[in-house]
Structures are given as C-alpha cells and as structure tokens.
PDB file of C-alpha atoms in Angstrom:
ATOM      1  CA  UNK A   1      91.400-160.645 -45.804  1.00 85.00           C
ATOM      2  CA  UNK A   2      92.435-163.065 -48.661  1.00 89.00           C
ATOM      3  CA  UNK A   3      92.078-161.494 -51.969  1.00 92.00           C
ATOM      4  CA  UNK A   4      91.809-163.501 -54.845  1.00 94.00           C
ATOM      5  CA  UNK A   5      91.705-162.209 -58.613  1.00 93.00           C
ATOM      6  CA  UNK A   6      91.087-163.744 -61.824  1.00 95.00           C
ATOM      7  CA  UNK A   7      91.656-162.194 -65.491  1.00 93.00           C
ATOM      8  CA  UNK A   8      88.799-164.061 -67.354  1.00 95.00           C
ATOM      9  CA  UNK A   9      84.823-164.749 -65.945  1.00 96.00           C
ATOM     10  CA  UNK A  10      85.037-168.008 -66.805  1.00 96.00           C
ATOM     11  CA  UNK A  11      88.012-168.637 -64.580  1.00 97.00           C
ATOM     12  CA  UNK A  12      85.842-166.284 -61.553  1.00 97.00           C
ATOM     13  CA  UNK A  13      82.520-168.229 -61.932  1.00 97.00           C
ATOM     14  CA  UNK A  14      84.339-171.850 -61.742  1.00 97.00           C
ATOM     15  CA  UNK A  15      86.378-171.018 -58.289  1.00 98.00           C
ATOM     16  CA  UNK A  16      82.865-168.951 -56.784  1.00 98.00           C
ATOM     17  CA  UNK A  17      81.040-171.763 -58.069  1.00 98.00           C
ATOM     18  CA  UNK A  18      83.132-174.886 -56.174  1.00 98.00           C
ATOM     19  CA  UNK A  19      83.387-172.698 -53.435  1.00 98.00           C
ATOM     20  CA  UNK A  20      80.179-172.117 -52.691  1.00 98.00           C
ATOM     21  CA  UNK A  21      79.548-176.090 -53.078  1.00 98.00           C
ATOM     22  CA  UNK A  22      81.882-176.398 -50.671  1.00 98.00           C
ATOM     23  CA  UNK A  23      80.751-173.612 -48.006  1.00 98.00           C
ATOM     24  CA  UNK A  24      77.180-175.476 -48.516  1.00 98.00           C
ATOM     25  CA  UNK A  25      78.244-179.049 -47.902  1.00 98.00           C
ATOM     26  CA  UNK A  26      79.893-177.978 -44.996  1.00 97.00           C
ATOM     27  CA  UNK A  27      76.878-176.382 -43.532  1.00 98.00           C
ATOM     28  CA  UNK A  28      74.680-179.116 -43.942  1.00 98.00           C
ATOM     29  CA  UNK A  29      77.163-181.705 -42.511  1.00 98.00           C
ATOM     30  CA  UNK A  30      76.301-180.447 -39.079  1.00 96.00           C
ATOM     31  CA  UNK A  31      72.667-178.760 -39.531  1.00 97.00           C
ATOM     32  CA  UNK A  32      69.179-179.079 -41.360  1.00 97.00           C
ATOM     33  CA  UNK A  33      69.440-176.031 -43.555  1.00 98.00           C
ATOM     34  CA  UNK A  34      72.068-173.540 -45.134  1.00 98.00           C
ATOM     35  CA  UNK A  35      71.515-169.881 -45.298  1.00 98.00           C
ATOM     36  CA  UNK A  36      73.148-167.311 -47.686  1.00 98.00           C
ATOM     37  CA  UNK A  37      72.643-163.515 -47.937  1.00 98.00           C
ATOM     38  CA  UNK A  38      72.831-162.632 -51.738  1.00 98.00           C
ATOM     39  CA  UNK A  39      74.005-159.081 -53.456  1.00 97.00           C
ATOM     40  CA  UNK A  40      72.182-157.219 -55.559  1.00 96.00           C
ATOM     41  CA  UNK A  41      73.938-154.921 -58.724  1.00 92.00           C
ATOM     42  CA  UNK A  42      75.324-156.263 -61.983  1.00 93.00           C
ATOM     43  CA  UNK A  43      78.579-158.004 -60.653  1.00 95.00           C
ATOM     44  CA  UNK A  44      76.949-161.182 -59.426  1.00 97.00           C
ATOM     45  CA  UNK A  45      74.609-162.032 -62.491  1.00 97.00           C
ATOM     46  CA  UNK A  46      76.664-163.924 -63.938  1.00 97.00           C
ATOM     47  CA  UNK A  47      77.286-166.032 -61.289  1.00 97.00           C
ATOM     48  CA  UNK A  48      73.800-166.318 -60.368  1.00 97.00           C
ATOM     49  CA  UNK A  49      72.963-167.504 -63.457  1.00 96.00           C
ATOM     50  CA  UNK A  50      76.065-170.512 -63.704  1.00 96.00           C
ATOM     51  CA  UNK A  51      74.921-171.048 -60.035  1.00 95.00           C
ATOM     52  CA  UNK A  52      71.494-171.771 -61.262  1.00 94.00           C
ATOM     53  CA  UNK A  53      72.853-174.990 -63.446  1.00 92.00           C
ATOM     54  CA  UNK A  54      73.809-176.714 -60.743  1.00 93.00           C
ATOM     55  CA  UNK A  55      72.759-179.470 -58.956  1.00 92.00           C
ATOM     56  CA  UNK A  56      72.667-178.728 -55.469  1.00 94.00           C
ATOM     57  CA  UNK A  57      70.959-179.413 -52.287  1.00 95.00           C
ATOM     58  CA  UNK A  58      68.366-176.540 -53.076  1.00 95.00           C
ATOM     59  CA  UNK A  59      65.905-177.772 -50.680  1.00 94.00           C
ATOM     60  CA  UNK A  60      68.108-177.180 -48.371  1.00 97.00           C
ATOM     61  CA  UNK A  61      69.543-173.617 -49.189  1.00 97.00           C
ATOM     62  CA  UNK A  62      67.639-170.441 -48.247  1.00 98.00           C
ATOM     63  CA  UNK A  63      68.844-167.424 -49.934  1.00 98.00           C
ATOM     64  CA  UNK A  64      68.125-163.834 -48.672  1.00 98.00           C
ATOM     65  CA  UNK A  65      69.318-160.659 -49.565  1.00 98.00           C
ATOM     66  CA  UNK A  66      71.626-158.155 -48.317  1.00 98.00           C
ATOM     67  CA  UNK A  67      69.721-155.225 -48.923  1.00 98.00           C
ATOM     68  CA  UNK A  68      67.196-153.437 -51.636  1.00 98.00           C
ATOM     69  CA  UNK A  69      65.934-150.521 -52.838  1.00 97.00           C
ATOM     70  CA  UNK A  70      62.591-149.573 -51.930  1.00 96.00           C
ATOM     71  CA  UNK A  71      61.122-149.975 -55.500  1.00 96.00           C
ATOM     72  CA  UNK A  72      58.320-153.057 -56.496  1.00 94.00           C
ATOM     73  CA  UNK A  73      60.196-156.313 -57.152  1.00 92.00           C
ATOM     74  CA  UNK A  74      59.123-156.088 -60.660  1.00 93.00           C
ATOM     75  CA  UNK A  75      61.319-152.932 -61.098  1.00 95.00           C
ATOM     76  CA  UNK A  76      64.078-153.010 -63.361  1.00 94.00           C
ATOM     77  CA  UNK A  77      66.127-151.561 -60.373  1.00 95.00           C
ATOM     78  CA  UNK A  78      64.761-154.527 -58.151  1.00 96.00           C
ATOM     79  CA  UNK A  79      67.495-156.516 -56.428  1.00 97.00           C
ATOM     80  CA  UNK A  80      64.907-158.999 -55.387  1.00 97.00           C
ATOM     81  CA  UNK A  81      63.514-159.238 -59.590  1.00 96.00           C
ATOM     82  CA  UNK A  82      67.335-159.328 -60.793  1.00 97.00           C
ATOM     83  CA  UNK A  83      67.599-162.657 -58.545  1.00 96.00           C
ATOM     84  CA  UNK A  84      64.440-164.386 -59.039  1.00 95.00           C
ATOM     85  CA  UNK A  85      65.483-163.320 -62.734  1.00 94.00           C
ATOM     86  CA  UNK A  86      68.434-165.174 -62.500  1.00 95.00           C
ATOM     87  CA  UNK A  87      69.176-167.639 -59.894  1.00 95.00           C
ATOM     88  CA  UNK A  88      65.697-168.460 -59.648  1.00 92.00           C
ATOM     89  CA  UNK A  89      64.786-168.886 -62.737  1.00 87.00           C
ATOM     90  CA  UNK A  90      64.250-172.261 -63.517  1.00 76.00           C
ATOM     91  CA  UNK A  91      64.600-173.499 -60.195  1.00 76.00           C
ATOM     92  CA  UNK A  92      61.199-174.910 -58.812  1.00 77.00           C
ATOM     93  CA  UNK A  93      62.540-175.557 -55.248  1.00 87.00           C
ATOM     94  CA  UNK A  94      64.271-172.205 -54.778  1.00 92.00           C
ATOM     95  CA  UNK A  95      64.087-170.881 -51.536  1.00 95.00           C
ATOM     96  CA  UNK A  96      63.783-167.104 -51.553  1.00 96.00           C
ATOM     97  CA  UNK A  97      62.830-164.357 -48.862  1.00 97.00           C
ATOM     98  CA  UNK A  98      63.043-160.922 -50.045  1.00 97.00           C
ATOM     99  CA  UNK A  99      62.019-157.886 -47.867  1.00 98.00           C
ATOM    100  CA  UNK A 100      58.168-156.680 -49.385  1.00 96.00           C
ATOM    101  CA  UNK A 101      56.665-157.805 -46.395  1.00 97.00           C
ATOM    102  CA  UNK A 102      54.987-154.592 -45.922  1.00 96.00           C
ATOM    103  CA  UNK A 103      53.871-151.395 -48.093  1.00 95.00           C
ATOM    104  CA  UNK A 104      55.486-149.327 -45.605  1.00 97.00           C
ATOM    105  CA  UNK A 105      59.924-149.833 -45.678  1.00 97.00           C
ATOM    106  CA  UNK A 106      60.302-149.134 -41.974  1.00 96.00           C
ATOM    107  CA  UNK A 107      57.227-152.101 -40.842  1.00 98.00           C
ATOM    108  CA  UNK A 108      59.164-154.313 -43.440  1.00 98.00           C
ATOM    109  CA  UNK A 109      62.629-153.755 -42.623  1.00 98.00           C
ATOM    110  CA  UNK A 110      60.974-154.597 -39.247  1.00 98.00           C
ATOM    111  CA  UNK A 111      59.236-157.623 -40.476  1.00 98.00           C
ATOM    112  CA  UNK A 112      62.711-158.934 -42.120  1.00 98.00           C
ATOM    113  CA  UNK A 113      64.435-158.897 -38.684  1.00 98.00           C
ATOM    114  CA  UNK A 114      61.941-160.753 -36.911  1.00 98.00           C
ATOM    115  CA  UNK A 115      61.976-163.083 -40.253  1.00 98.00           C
ATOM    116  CA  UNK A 116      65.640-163.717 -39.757  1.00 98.00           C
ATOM    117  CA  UNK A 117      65.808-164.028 -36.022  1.00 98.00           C
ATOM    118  CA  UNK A 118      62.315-167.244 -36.676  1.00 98.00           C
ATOM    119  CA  UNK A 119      64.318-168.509 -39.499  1.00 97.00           C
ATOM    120  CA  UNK A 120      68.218-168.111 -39.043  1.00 98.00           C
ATOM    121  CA  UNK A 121      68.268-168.112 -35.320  1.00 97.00           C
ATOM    122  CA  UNK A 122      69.086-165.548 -32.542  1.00 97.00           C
ATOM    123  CA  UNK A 123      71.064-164.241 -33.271  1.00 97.00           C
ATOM    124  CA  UNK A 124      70.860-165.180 -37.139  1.00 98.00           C
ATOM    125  CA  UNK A 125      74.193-166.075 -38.420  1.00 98.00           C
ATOM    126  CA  UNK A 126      74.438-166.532 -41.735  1.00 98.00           C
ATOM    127  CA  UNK A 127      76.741-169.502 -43.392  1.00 98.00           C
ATOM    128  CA  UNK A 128      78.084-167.012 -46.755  1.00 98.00           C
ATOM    129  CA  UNK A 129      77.055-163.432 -47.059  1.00 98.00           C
ATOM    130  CA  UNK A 130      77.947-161.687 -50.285  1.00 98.00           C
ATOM    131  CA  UNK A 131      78.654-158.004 -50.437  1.00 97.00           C
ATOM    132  CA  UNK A 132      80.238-155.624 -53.386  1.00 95.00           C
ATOM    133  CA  UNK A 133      81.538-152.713 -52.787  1.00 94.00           C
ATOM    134  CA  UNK A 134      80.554-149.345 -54.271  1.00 91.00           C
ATOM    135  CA  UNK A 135      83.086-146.699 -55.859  1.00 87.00           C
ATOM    136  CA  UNK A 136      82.218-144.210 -52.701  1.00 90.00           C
ATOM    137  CA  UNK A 137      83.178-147.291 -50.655  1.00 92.00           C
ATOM    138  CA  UNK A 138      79.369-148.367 -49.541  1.00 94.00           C
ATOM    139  CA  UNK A 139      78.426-151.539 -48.797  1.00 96.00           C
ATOM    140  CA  UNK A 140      75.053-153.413 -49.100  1.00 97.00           C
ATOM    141  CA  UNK A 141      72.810-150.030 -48.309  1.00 97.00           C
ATOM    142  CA  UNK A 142      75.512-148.960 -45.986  1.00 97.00           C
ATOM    143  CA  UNK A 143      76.606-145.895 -47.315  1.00 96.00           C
ATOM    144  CA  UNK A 144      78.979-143.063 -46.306  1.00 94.00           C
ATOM    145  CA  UNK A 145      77.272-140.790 -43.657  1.00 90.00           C
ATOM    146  CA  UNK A 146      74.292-143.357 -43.509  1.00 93.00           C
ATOM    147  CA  UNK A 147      72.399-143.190 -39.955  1.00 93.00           C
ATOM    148  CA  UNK A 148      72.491-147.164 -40.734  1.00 95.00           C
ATOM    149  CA  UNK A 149      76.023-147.266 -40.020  1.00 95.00           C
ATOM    150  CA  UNK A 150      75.583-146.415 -36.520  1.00 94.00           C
ATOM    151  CA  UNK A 151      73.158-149.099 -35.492  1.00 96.00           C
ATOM    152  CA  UNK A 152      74.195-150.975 -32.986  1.00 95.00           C
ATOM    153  CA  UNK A 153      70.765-153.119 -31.975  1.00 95.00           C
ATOM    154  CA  UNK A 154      68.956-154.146 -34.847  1.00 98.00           C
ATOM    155  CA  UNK A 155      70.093-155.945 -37.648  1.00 98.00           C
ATOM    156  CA  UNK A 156      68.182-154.349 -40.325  1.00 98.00           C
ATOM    157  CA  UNK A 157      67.644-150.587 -40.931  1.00 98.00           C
ATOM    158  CA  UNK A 158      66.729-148.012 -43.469  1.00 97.00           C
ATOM    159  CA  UNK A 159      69.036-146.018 -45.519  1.00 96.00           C
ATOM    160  CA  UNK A 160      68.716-143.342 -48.340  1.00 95.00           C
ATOM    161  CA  UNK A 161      71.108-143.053 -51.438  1.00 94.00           C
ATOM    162  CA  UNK A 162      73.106-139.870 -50.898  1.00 92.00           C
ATOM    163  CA  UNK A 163      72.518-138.851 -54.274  1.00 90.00           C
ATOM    164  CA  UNK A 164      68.985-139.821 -54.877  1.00 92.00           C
ATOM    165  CA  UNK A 165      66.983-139.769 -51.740  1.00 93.00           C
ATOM    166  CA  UNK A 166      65.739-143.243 -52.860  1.00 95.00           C
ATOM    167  CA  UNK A 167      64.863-145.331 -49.402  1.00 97.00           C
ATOM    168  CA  UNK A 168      66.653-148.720 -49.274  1.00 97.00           C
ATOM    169  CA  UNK A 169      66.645-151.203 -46.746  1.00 98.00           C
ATOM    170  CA  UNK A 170      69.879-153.036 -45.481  1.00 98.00           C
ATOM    171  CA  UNK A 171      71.406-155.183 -43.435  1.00 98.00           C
ATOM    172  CA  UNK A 172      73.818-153.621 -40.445  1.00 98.00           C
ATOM    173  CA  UNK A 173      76.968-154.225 -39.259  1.00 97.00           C
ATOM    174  CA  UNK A 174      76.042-156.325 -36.526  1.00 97.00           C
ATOM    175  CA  UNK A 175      74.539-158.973 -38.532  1.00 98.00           C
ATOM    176  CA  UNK A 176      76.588-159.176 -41.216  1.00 98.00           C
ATOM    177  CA  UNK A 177      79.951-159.471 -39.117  1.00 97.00           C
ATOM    178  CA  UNK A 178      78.444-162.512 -37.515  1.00 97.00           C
ATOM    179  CA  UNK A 179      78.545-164.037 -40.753  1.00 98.00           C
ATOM    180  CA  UNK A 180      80.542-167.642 -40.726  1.00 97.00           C
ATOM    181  CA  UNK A 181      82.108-166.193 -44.400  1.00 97.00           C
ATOM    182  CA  UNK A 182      81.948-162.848 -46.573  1.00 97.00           C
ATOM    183  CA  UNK A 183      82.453-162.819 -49.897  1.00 97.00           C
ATOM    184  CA  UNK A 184      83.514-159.026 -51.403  1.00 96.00           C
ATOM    185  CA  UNK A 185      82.589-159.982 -55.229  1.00 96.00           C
ATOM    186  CA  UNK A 186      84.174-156.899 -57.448  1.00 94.00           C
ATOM    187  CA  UNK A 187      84.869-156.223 -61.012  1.00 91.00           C
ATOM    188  CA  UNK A 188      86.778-154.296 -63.231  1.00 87.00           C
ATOM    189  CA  UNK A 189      90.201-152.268 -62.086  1.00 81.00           C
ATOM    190  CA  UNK A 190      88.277-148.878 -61.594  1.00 80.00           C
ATOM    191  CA  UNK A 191      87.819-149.977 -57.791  1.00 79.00           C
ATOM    192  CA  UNK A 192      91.208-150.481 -57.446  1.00 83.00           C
ATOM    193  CA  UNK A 193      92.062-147.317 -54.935  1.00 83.00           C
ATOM    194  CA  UNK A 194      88.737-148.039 -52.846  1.00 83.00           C
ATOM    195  CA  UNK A 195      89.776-151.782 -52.549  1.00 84.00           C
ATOM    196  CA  UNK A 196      92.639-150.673 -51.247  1.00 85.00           C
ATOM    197  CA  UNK A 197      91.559-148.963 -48.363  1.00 82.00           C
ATOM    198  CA  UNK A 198      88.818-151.594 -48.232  1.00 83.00           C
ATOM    199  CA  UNK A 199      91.998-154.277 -47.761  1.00 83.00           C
ATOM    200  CA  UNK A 200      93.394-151.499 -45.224  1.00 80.00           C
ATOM    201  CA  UNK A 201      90.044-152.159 -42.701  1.00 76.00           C
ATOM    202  CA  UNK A 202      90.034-148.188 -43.151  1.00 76.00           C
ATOM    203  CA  UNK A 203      87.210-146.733 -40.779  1.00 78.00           C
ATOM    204  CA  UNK A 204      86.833-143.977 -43.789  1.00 82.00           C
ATOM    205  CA  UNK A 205      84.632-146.160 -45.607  1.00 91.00           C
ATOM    206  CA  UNK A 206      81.747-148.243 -45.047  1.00 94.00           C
ATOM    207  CA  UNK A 207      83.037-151.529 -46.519  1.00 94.00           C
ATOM    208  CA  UNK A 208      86.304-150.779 -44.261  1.00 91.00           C
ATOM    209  CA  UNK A 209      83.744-151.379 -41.085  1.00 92.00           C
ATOM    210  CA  UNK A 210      83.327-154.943 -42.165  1.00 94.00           C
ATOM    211  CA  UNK A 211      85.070-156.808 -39.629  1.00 90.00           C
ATOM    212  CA  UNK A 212      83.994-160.733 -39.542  1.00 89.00           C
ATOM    213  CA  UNK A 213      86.620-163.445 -39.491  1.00 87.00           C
ATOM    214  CA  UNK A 214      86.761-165.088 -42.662  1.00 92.00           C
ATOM    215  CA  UNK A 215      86.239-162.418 -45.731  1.00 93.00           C
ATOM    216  CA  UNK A 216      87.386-162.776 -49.141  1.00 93.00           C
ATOM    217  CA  UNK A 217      87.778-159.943 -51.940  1.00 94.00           C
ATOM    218  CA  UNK A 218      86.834-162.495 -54.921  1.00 95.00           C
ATOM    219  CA  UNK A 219      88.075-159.605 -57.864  1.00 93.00           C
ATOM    220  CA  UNK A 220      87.286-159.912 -61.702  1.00 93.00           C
ATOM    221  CA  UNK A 221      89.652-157.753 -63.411  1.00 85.00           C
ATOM    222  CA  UNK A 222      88.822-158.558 -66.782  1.00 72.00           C
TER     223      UNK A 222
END
C-alpha cells in the first residue's frame, strides 16, 4: 500500500483533489460513466467541499456511499445529509444514490445491492472507493466482531455499532476489494498504531481485511 502524508490541509486537498481528476478522466476515456463510493465521518468534509468547486464531468460521475447509519438523512449523524451538505451542495447535476430505499434496513440494504449490480454492473466494480479507518480498526460499517465481516455472497449487509447497538448498513469485503482504487483518507497522529497494523494487512482488524490492488493511505497529520 502506498502511504502518502501531508503536514498542512491545504497541501492534502490539492494532491486528493488532482487525483481524483485524474482517476475520473481515466474512467471515462474508455466508458460512459464513472462511479465512486464516498465515506462518511468528519475527515472527508473538507475535501468534499474543495471537490465541490470544481469543474468536472459531473454528469458523468455517480457517487455512492460506503456505508450509513440507519438514522433519517436529515440527521445530524447522516452520512448521506453530511454529503448532500457538502459535495452536493451547489451542484445541480450531482449524481447521488444513498441507501433509504426502504423503511425497513435489511429490504434496503437489499434494494442497494440490486441498485449497484443495474447501475455499476455485475459484478459492480467501482472506479475509487474511499474508506477511513476507525481507532478500533473498523472500516466503512465493518467493525471488529461484525457478522458483516464474514459475508462472502452479497455485497451489502447490516451491521450494529459495538458500543451503541445503532443498525448501519455497509458495504462487504467482496465489493469493495473489487474496487479499481481505495483511498484510506485519515487524520491526525492518534491513528498512528492502528495504521500500522492497517499497513501490516493484519487479519486483527477489519481495515487489515482490505485486500484490493491499488490502495492508498492518503494521511493528514496536521
């Protein structure tokens, strides 16, 4: 896994910001439509909101997300409200398919799958998924102990915060080491003993599991 870290955000947004220019040009050179999994959590606000800016193909970009908690989208906790908050903001043509498709989580986690398999393809692999990576060394809604991390068939599931019993629903391994690129986006040095063993591929941890090709651990240390 490349790991590349940056002491200031303005220094972090520019290099995510051409490189996801580039990761989209290259995807439409040799197909109709690009498709990227977005992360929820603070960390990637910031760049959701330079990446809103932009002038890109957005027509042509459809963003999804990696997984959400089980809450309505206007929730402050939304990951789906944080985005359309952000990235979406201003942008008329933004593409966005977020997983209240039903008012029951299993039937939508469901509902998602059979979205991505009409949409992406089958199998659906994506062109950039971005992850982060949790202090207990979860990833997306994958967390330590999760019944999630055992699926094998389907590339969405359910999965409950250890802590709070609060239902989320995530994309699985399957799916997201199909991914043509991962992006880890971290901040702050507090992760710093997780990332390692995130680096390591350790099985210990969820994050560790994440075995596609081409990853990148994109760190703000600042």
């Amino acid at each position: 896994m490349d790991v590349i870290s940056f002491e200031r955000l303005e220094e972090w947004l520019v290099y995510l910001t051409l490189s996801f220019k580039e990761i989209v040009k290259t995807s439409l050179s040799h197909k109709p439509i690009c498709h990227v999994a977005l992360s929820g959590g603070s960390t990637p606000v910031p760049f959701y909101e330079r990446l809103c800016t932009e002038a890109l193909p957005w027509e042509k970009i459809c963003f999804w997300l990696g997984d959400e908690r089980w809450v309505p989208s206007e929730d402050p906790q939304s990951n789906e409200g944080m985005i359309r908050r952000t990235l979406g903001a201003t942008n008329k043509e933004f593409q966005f398919y977020g997983w209240h498709l039903s008012e029951e989580p299993s039937q939508a986690a469901a509902l998602y799958e059979k979205m991505l398999l009409e949409k992406v393809g089958n199998p659906p692999v994506f062109d950039l998924i971005l992850l982060g990576i949790g202090e207990d060394g979860h990833t997306a809604s994958l967390f330590p102990d999760s019944k999630a991390l055992e699926e094998k068939e389907h590339y969405t599931a359910l999965s409950l915060q250890p802590s709070s019993g609060q239902i989320r629903l995530t994309f699985t391994f399957p799916l997201i080491n199909m991914a043509h690129q991962i992006w880890f986006l971290v901040s702050g040095n507090k992760k710093q003993p997780i990332i390692e063993k995130v680096l390591s591929a350790s099985p210990e941890i969820p994050a560790g599991k994440v075995i596609a090709k081409n990853k990148k651990l994109i760190w703000l240390k600042a």
